[in-house]
Amino acid sequence: MNKRLTKSEVIKNIQSKKKIAAIKNMKDFDLVLKNHQELAAAFLLTGNISNIS
C-alpha cells in the first residue's frame, strides 16, 4: 500500500467513501486497518507517527 495518491484522487476518494476515521488510541488504529476499504482517510489524534509499526 505504498502508492502515493494525487490530490484529485484523494478528493475523489473522500467524495465517494465519505467516511473519515479519527484515531484516539492504538486500539482504534486496529479497527481502521480492518475497515480501511470503507474509509477515505484517517487522522491520528494521539501520540506520533513513530507509534505506528
mmCIF file of C-alpha atoms in Angstrom:
data_model
loop_
_atom_site.group_PDB
_atom_site.id
_atom_site.type_symbol
_atom_site.label_atom_id
_atom_site.label_comp_id
_atom_site.label_asym_id
_atom_site.label_seq_id
_atom_site.Cartn_x
_atom_site.Cartn_y
_atom_site.Cartn_z
ATOM 1 C CA MET A 1 0.000 0.000 0.000
ATOM 2 C CA ASN A 2 2.837 2.373 -0.873
ATOM 3 C CA LYS A 3 1.073 4.078 -3.770
ATOM 4 C CA ARG A 4 1.030 7.865 -3.430
ATOM 5 C CA LEU A 5 -2.289 9.408 -4.395
ATOM 6 C CA THR A 6 -2.642 12.603 -6.371
ATOM 7 C CA LYS A 7 -4.692 15.483 -4.976
ATOM 8 C CA SER A 8 -7.560 14.702 -7.362
ATOM 9 C CA GLU A 9 -7.505 11.011 -6.348
ATOM 10 C CA VAL A 10 -7.734 11.974 -2.669
ATOM 11 C CA ILE A 11 -10.677 14.286 -3.363
ATOM 12 C CA LYS A 12 -12.485 11.600 -5.387
ATOM 13 C CA ASN A 13 -11.832 9.090 -2.605
ATOM 14 C CA ILE A 14 -13.335 11.390 0.037
ATOM 15 C CA GLN A 15 -16.334 12.197 -2.147
ATOM 16 C CA SER A 16 -17.095 8.565 -2.901
ATOM 17 C CA LYS A 17 -16.454 6.970 0.509
ATOM 18 C CA LYS A 18 -17.471 9.885 2.764
ATOM 19 C CA LYS A 19 -16.073 8.269 5.934
ATOM 20 C CA ILE A 20 -13.041 9.610 7.780
ATOM 21 C CA ALA A 21 -11.778 7.928 10.947
ATOM 22 C CA ALA A 22 -10.398 9.737 13.998
ATOM 23 C CA ILE A 23 -7.912 7.526 15.829
ATOM 24 C CA LYS A 24 -7.681 8.270 19.563
ATOM 25 C CA ASN A 25 -5.643 5.215 20.584
ATOM 26 C CA MET A 26 -3.848 2.282 19.002
ATOM 27 C CA LYS A 27 -6.899 0.021 19.523
ATOM 28 C CA ASP A 28 -8.790 2.348 17.169
ATOM 29 C CA PHE A 29 -5.937 2.033 14.682
ATOM 30 C CA ASP A 30 -6.514 -1.721 14.512
ATOM 31 C CA LEU A 31 -10.176 -1.065 13.644
ATOM 32 C CA VAL A 32 -9.128 1.328 10.878
ATOM 33 C CA LEU A 33 -6.833 -1.316 9.391
ATOM 34 C CA LYS A 34 -9.652 -3.863 9.404
ATOM 35 C CA ASN A 35 -12.079 -1.438 7.730
ATOM 36 C CA HIS A 36 -9.716 0.589 5.535
ATOM 37 C CA GLN A 37 -11.650 -0.120 2.328
ATOM 38 C CA GLU A 38 -14.663 1.790 3.683
ATOM 39 C CA LEU A 39 -12.632 4.831 4.751
ATOM 40 C CA ALA A 40 -11.484 7.828 2.752
ATOM 41 C CA ALA A 41 -8.898 8.883 5.350
ATOM 42 C CA ALA A 42 -7.833 8.552 8.980
ATOM 43 C CA PHE A 43 -6.442 11.113 11.402
ATOM 44 C CA LEU A 44 -4.142 10.164 14.281
ATOM 45 C CA LEU A 45 -5.271 12.245 17.283
ATOM 46 C CA THR A 46 -2.765 10.941 19.811
ATOM 47 C CA GLY A 47 0.900 10.043 20.023
ATOM 48 C CA ASN A 48 3.102 10.454 16.984
ATOM 49 C CA ILE A 49 3.935 8.679 13.757
ATOM 50 C CA SER A 50 6.610 6.567 15.481
ATOM 51 C CA ASN A 51 3.808 4.741 17.379
ATOM 52 C CA ILE A 52 2.815 3.010 14.136
ATOM 53 C CA SER A 53 4.836 -0.081 13.313
#
